[in-house]
Short mmCIF file of N, CA and C in Angstrom, two decimals:
data_model
loop_
_atom_site.label_atom_id
_atom_site.label_comp_id
_atom_site.label_asym_id
_atom_site.label_seq_id
_atom_site.Cartn_x
_atom_site.Cartn_y
_atom_site.Cartn_z
N UNK A 211 92.29 -10.06 -103.82
CA UNK A 211 92.13 -9.63 -102.26
C UNK A 211 91.15 -9.43 -101.86
N UNK A 212 90.78 -10.16 -100.36
CA UNK A 212 89.50 -9.59 -99.77
C UNK A 212 89.81 -8.72 -98.73
N UNK A 213 88.78 -7.62 -98.82
CA UNK A 213 88.98 -6.27 -97.38
C UNK A 213 88.60 -6.60 -96.97
N UNK A 214 88.93 -5.77 -95.22
CA UNK A 214 88.18 -6.71 -94.69
C UNK A 214 88.58 -5.17 -93.86
N UNK A 215 87.34 -5.40 -92.61
CA UNK A 215 87.13 -3.52 -91.84
C UNK A 215 86.95 -4.51 -90.63
N UNK A 216 87.32 -3.96 -89.23
CA UNK A 216 86.93 -4.20 -88.27
C UNK A 216 86.47 -3.39 -87.34
N UNK A 217 85.19 -3.22 -87.09
CA UNK A 217 84.77 -2.30 -85.82
C UNK A 217 84.58 -2.45 -84.28
N UNK A 218 83.85 -2.00 -83.39
CA UNK A 218 83.73 -2.38 -82.56
C UNK A 218 82.28 -1.04 -81.93
N UNK A 219 81.33 -1.87 -81.63
CA UNK A 219 80.22 -1.10 -80.90
C UNK A 219 79.86 -1.61 -78.83
N UNK A 220 80.36 -0.45 -78.82
CA UNK A 220 80.07 -0.36 -76.94
C UNK A 220 81.75 -0.46 -76.71
N UNK A 221 81.66 -0.77 -75.25
CA UNK A 221 82.41 -0.56 -74.39
C UNK A 221 82.72 -2.02 -73.22
N UNK A 222 83.80 -2.15 -72.97
CA UNK A 222 83.80 -3.18 -71.19
C UNK A 222 83.81 -4.98 -71.84
N UNK A 223 82.68 -4.44 -71.46
CA UNK A 223 82.26 -6.87 -71.31
C UNK A 223 81.56 -7.23 -71.79
N UNK A 224 80.31 -5.74 -72.50
CA UNK A 224 79.75 -5.93 -73.30
C UNK A 224 79.06 -5.34 -74.25
N UNK A 225 80.96 -4.92 -75.06
CA UNK A 225 81.35 -4.73 -75.82
C UNK A 225 81.27 -5.74 -77.73
N UNK A 226 80.89 -5.54 -78.71
CA UNK A 226 81.23 -6.35 -79.80
C UNK A 226 81.69 -6.36 -81.01
N UNK A 227 82.59 -6.88 -80.79
CA UNK A 227 83.85 -6.90 -82.24
C UNK A 227 82.51 -7.53 -83.46
N UNK A 228 83.11 -6.87 -84.03
CA UNK A 228 82.88 -6.94 -86.18
C UNK A 228 84.43 -7.01 -86.93
N UNK A 229 84.67 -7.96 -87.26
CA UNK A 229 85.61 -8.38 -88.50
C UNK A 229 84.52 -8.40 -89.35
N UNK A 230 84.81 -7.73 -90.39
CA UNK A 230 83.87 -7.71 -91.48
C UNK A 230 84.86 -8.30 -93.03
N UNK A 231 84.40 -9.24 -94.21
CA UNK A 231 85.30 -9.74 -94.63
C UNK A 231 84.91 -9.55 -96.53
N UNK A 232 84.66 -8.70 -97.62
CA UNK A 232 84.14 -9.07 -98.80
C UNK A 232 85.03 -9.74 -99.32
N UNK A 233 83.74 -10.57 -99.90
CA UNK A 233 84.30 -12.07 -100.50
C UNK A 233 83.02 -11.53 -101.98
N UNK A 234 84.31 -11.31 -102.67
CA UNK A 234 83.07 -10.79 -104.37
C UNK A 234 82.23 -9.84 -104.08
N UNK A 235 81.24 -10.02 -103.89
CA UNK A 235 79.92 -9.08 -104.05
C UNK A 235 78.97 -9.31 -102.76
N UNK A 236 79.19 -10.29 -102.36
CA UNK A 236 78.95 -10.85 -100.46
C UNK A 236 79.78 -10.14 -99.03
N UNK A 237 79.24 -10.95 -98.47
CA UNK A 237 79.94 -10.33 -97.28
C UNK A 237 79.73 -11.14 -96.15
N UNK A 238 81.33 -11.70 -95.15
CA UNK A 238 81.53 -12.72 -94.01
C UNK A 238 81.37 -11.66 -93.08
N UNK A 239 81.23 -11.99 -91.57
CA UNK A 239 81.14 -11.09 -91.17
C UNK A 239 80.67 -11.74 -89.35
N UNK A 240 81.62 -12.02 -89.07
CA UNK A 240 82.62 -12.27 -87.58
C UNK A 240 82.37 -11.08 -86.43
N UNK A 241 80.80 -12.12 -85.39
CA UNK A 241 81.00 -10.94 -84.47
C UNK A 241 80.69 -11.84 -82.94
N UNK A 242 82.07 -10.68 -82.51
CA UNK A 242 82.35 -11.80 -80.79
C UNK A 242 82.25 -10.72 -79.97
N UNK A 243 81.96 -10.98 -78.87
CA UNK A 243 82.10 -10.35 -77.76
C UNK A 243 82.53 -11.43 -76.23
N UNK A 244 82.70 -10.17 -75.07
CA UNK A 244 82.97 -11.17 -74.20
C UNK A 244 83.80 -12.49 -74.21
N UNK A 245 83.36 -14.07 -74.22
CA UNK A 245 84.32 -15.19 -74.29
C UNK A 245 83.87 -16.05 -75.42
N UNK A 246 84.62 -15.48 -77.54
CA UNK A 246 84.29 -15.36 -78.15
C UNK A 246 84.12 -16.96 -78.41
N UNK A 247 83.08 -17.49 -79.44
CA UNK A 247 82.49 -18.69 -79.93
C UNK A 247 82.25 -18.98 -81.05
N UNK A 248 82.10 -20.11 -81.39
CA UNK A 248 81.26 -20.27 -82.45
C UNK A 248 79.71 -20.15 -81.82
N UNK A 249 78.75 -19.31 -81.78
CA UNK A 249 77.23 -19.75 -81.22
C UNK A 249 76.37 -19.81 -82.36
N UNK A 250 76.59 -18.81 -83.42
CA UNK A 250 75.32 -19.07 -84.37
C UNK A 250 76.12 -19.13 -85.83
N UNK A 251 75.29 -19.41 -86.84
CA UNK A 251 76.26 -19.20 -87.47
C UNK A 251 74.92 -19.01 -89.23
N UNK A 252 74.60 -17.71 -89.50
CA UNK A 252 73.10 -17.59 -90.49
C UNK A 252 73.87 -16.95 -91.54
N UNK A 253 73.17 -17.28 -92.12
CA UNK A 253 73.93 -17.11 -94.09
C UNK A 253 71.90 -16.00 -94.64
N UNK A 254 72.29 -14.63 -94.80
CA UNK A 254 71.05 -14.26 -95.25
C UNK A 254 71.52 -14.23 -97.26
N UNK A 255 70.27 -13.96 -98.29
CA UNK A 255 70.61 -13.73 -99.41
C UNK A 255 69.41 -13.50 -100.09
N UNK A 256 69.70 -11.64 -99.69
CA UNK A 256 68.85 -10.70 -100.54
C UNK A 256 67.63 -10.81 -99.61
N UNK A 257 67.78 -11.05 -98.33
CA UNK A 257 66.35 -11.53 -97.67
C UNK A 257 65.95 -12.51 -96.30
N UNK A 258 66.34 -13.64 -97.79
CA UNK A 258 65.93 -14.88 -97.34
C UNK A 258 67.19 -14.97 -96.44
N UNK A 259 66.69 -16.22 -95.31
CA UNK A 259 67.89 -16.62 -94.56
C UNK A 259 67.78 -18.11 -93.41
N UNK A 260 68.70 -18.74 -93.62
CA UNK A 260 69.22 -20.21 -92.98
C UNK A 260 69.99 -19.51 -91.42
N UNK A 261 69.61 -20.28 -90.71
CA UNK A 261 70.92 -20.43 -90.23
C UNK A 261 70.67 -21.12 -88.78
N UNK A 262 71.87 -22.15 -88.26
CA UNK A 262 72.51 -22.72 -87.59
C UNK A 262 72.82 -22.28 -85.94
N UNK A 263 72.10 -23.11 -85.49
CA UNK A 263 72.16 -22.56 -84.20
C UNK A 263 72.75 -23.90 -82.57
N UNK A 264 73.57 -23.91 -82.40
CA UNK A 264 74.22 -25.35 -81.83
C UNK A 264 73.35 -25.27 -80.19
N UNK A 265 73.15 -26.27 -79.77
CA UNK A 265 72.02 -26.79 -78.70
C UNK A 265 72.77 -25.83 -77.38
N UNK A 266 71.75 -25.10 -76.64
CA UNK A 266 71.86 -24.38 -75.58
C UNK A 266 72.74 -22.56 -75.41
N UNK A 267 72.81 -22.46 -77.41
CA UNK A 267 73.25 -21.21 -77.59
C UNK A 267 72.06 -20.15 -77.72
N UNK A 268 72.48 -18.98 -78.08
CA UNK A 268 71.36 -17.65 -78.25
C UNK A 268 72.03 -17.05 -78.85
N UNK A 269 73.09 -17.32 -79.57
CA UNK A 269 73.40 -15.85 -80.44
C UNK A 269 72.67 -15.83 -82.29
N UNK A 270 71.82 -16.62 -82.03
CA UNK A 270 70.71 -16.27 -83.10
C UNK A 270 70.86 -14.84 -83.22
N UNK A 271 70.03 -14.79 -81.70
CA UNK A 271 69.59 -12.92 -81.15
C UNK A 271 70.73 -11.67 -82.76
N UNK A 272 71.83 -12.69 -82.43
CA UNK A 272 72.81 -11.09 -83.21
C UNK A 272 72.53 -11.43 -84.45
N UNK A 273 73.46 -12.81 -84.93
CA UNK A 273 73.27 -13.35 -85.89
C UNK A 273 71.89 -13.03 -86.94
N UNK A 274 71.09 -13.51 -86.71
CA UNK A 274 70.00 -13.33 -87.49
C UNK A 274 69.57 -12.07 -88.17
N UNK A 275 69.54 -11.51 -87.27
CA UNK A 275 68.91 -9.86 -87.27
C UNK A 275 69.84 -9.20 -88.56
N UNK A 276 71.14 -9.50 -88.39
CA UNK A 276 72.30 -8.77 -89.04
C UNK A 276 72.46 -9.64 -89.94
N UNK A 277 72.71 -10.23 -90.50
CA UNK A 277 72.41 -11.18 -92.05
C UNK A 277 71.35 -10.89 -92.96
N UNK A 278 70.06 -10.91 -92.13
CA UNK A 278 69.28 -10.87 -92.67
C UNK A 278 68.85 -8.58 -93.25
N UNK A 279 69.26 -8.46 -92.79
CA UNK A 279 69.62 -6.51 -92.57
C UNK A 279 71.11 -6.58 -93.86
N UNK A 280 71.83 -6.93 -93.73
CA UNK A 280 72.98 -6.83 -94.72
C UNK A 280 71.99 -7.24 -96.15
N UNK A 281 71.74 -8.56 -96.31
CA UNK A 281 70.90 -9.26 -97.50
C UNK A 281 70.11 -8.44 -97.15
N UNK A 282 69.53 -8.01 -97.26
CA UNK A 282 67.91 -7.10 -97.84
C UNK A 282 69.01 -5.66 -98.26
N UNK A 283 69.18 -5.06 -97.59
CA UNK A 283 69.69 -4.00 -98.49
C UNK A 283 70.87 -4.09 -99.01
N UNK A 284 71.77 -4.66 -99.25
CA UNK A 284 72.35 -4.66 -100.07
C UNK A 284 72.34 -5.31 -101.58
N UNK A 285 71.62 -6.44 -101.12
CA UNK A 285 71.48 -7.50 -102.22
C UNK A 285 71.79 -8.34 -102.95
N UNK A 286 73.02 -8.95 -101.89
CA UNK A 286 73.67 -9.69 -101.55
C UNK A 286 73.81 -11.29 -100.46
N UNK A 287 74.70 -11.93 -100.65
CA UNK A 287 75.00 -13.11 -99.60
C UNK A 287 75.28 -12.50 -98.69
N UNK A 288 75.44 -13.29 -96.88
CA UNK A 288 75.97 -12.34 -96.61
C UNK A 288 76.09 -13.40 -94.94
N UNK A 289 76.67 -13.65 -94.74
CA UNK A 289 77.30 -14.61 -93.53
C UNK A 289 77.43 -14.27 -92.32
N UNK A 290 76.62 -14.41 -91.58
CA UNK A 290 77.38 -13.67 -89.75
C UNK A 290 77.62 -15.22 -89.20
N UNK A 291 79.03 -15.04 -88.50
CA UNK A 291 79.08 -15.90 -86.99
C UNK A 291 79.87 -15.39 -85.98
N UNK A 292 78.69 -15.67 -84.65
CA UNK A 292 78.43 -14.94 -83.93
C UNK A 292 78.63 -15.41 -82.65
N UNK A 293 79.34 -15.13 -81.87
CA UNK A 293 79.69 -15.54 -80.19
C UNK A 293 79.71 -14.68 -79.56
N UNK A 294 79.21 -14.14 -78.47
CA UNK A 294 79.28 -13.66 -77.84
C UNK A 294 78.60 -14.66 -76.27
N UNK A 295 79.25 -14.18 -74.97
CA UNK A 295 79.02 -15.04 -73.64
C UNK A 295 79.36 -13.93 -72.64
N UNK A 296 79.15 -14.36 -72.05
CA UNK A 296 79.44 -13.36 -70.29
C UNK A 296 78.67 -13.91 -69.27
N UNK A 297 80.19 -14.86 -68.37
CA UNK A 297 78.79 -15.75 -66.98
C UNK A 297 78.25 -14.86 -66.41
N UNK A 298 76.82 -14.74 -65.85
CA UNK A 298 76.25 -14.19 -64.65
C UNK A 298 75.58 -12.84 -65.19
N UNK A 299 75.36 -13.31 -66.99
CA UNK A 299 75.67 -11.61 -66.81
C UNK A 299 73.92 -11.53 -66.42
N UNK A 300 73.63 -10.03 -66.17
CA UNK A 300 72.70 -9.41 -65.32
C UNK A 300 71.01 -8.71 -66.78
N UNK A 301 70.44 -8.66 -66.15
CA UNK A 301 69.37 -7.79 -67.36
C UNK A 301 69.60 -6.58 -67.95
N UNK A 302 70.65 -5.63 -66.91
CA UNK A 302 71.01 -4.63 -67.30
C UNK A 302 72.38 -4.53 -68.67
N UNK A 303 72.89 -5.38 -68.34
CA UNK A 303 73.92 -6.00 -69.49
C UNK A 303 73.21 -7.15 -70.37
N UNK A 304 72.13 -7.99 -70.75
CA UNK A 304 71.69 -8.19 -71.26
C UNK A 304 71.63 -6.79 -72.42
N UNK A 305 70.80 -5.81 -71.38
CA UNK A 305 70.01 -4.29 -72.85
C UNK A 305 71.48 -3.54 -73.26
N UNK A 306 72.19 -3.38 -72.36
CA UNK A 306 73.45 -3.12 -73.39
C UNK A 306 73.65 -4.19 -74.62
N UNK A 307 74.17 -5.24 -74.38
CA UNK A 307 74.55 -5.86 -75.71
C UNK A 307 73.63 -5.63 -77.01
N UNK A 308 72.15 -5.89 -76.70
CA UNK A 308 70.96 -5.58 -76.81
C UNK A 308 71.74 -4.12 -78.13
N UNK A 309 71.32 -3.26 -77.13
CA UNK A 309 71.47 -2.21 -77.44
C UNK A 309 73.11 -1.86 -78.58
N UNK A 310 73.61 -2.50 -77.89
CA UNK A 310 74.71 -2.64 -78.96
C UNK A 310 74.52 -3.00 -79.94
N UNK A 311 73.97 -4.58 -80.24
CA UNK A 311 73.63 -4.69 -81.52
C UNK A 311 73.01 -4.25 -82.91
N UNK A 312 72.05 -3.81 -81.85
CA UNK A 312 71.04 -2.52 -82.77
C UNK A 312 72.37 -1.42 -83.13
N UNK A 313 73.16 -0.73 -82.73
CA UNK A 313 73.68 0.50 -83.31
C UNK A 313 74.93 -0.16 -84.00
N UNK A 314 75.47 -1.37 -83.52
CA UNK A 314 76.32 -2.13 -84.67
C UNK A 314 75.84 -2.65 -85.68
N UNK A 315 74.54 -2.69 -86.22
CA UNK A 315 74.42 -3.28 -87.77
C UNK A 315 74.13 -2.14 -88.23
N UNK A 316 73.77 -0.93 -87.64
CA UNK A 316 73.90 0.51 -88.56
C UNK A 316 75.46 0.55 -88.89
N UNK A 317 76.53 0.54 -87.50
CA UNK A 317 77.63 0.67 -88.17
C UNK A 317 78.47 0.59 -88.88
N UNK A 318 77.54 -1.18 -88.34
CA UNK A 318 77.89 -1.96 -90.25
C UNK A 318 77.50 -1.42 -91.59
N UNK A 319 76.33 -0.74 -91.68
CA UNK A 319 76.51 -1.38 -92.75
C UNK A 319 76.41 0.42 -93.03
N UNK A 320 76.93 1.07 -92.37
CA UNK A 320 77.12 2.23 -93.03
C UNK A 320 78.70 1.46 -93.52
N UNK A 321 80.00 1.41 -92.81
CA UNK A 321 81.19 0.69 -93.21
C UNK A 321 81.15 0.32 -94.53
N UNK A 322 79.77 -0.71 -94.66
CA UNK A 322 79.54 -1.56 -95.64
C UNK A 322 78.85 -0.61 -97.32
N UNK A 323 78.82 0.40 -96.83
CA UNK A 323 78.40 1.03 -98.04
C UNK A 323 79.36 2.28 -98.66
N UNK A 324 80.67 2.30 -97.56
CA UNK A 324 81.90 3.00 -98.04
C UNK A 324 82.61 2.32 -98.78
N UNK A 325 82.64 1.02 -98.64
CA UNK A 325 83.37 0.54 -99.76
C UNK A 325 82.44 -0.13 -100.50
#
């Protein structure tokens, strides 16, 4: 049976939502916020990385660092599927999303290490 953990970092329209699923010794992470979609898939393997970002999406900024960090720290394969969209996002809101992503990465690592 797969173990699932749900986390939220931040609040309001800039909040990021994480759903972590253990797959054997590896992790699958769904990272969404705003209008959820699939904007990037990143796979980390003990720090090595590959990713795919559909044209005109920028979700690699969320997926790649998380996949790399989890795989490096836990010596596992980590796949992150990320999609965050907010119409007419302001610079301040972008800064909030970036801060939420940085804090969320810490929250994700702590949650995984507890399990």
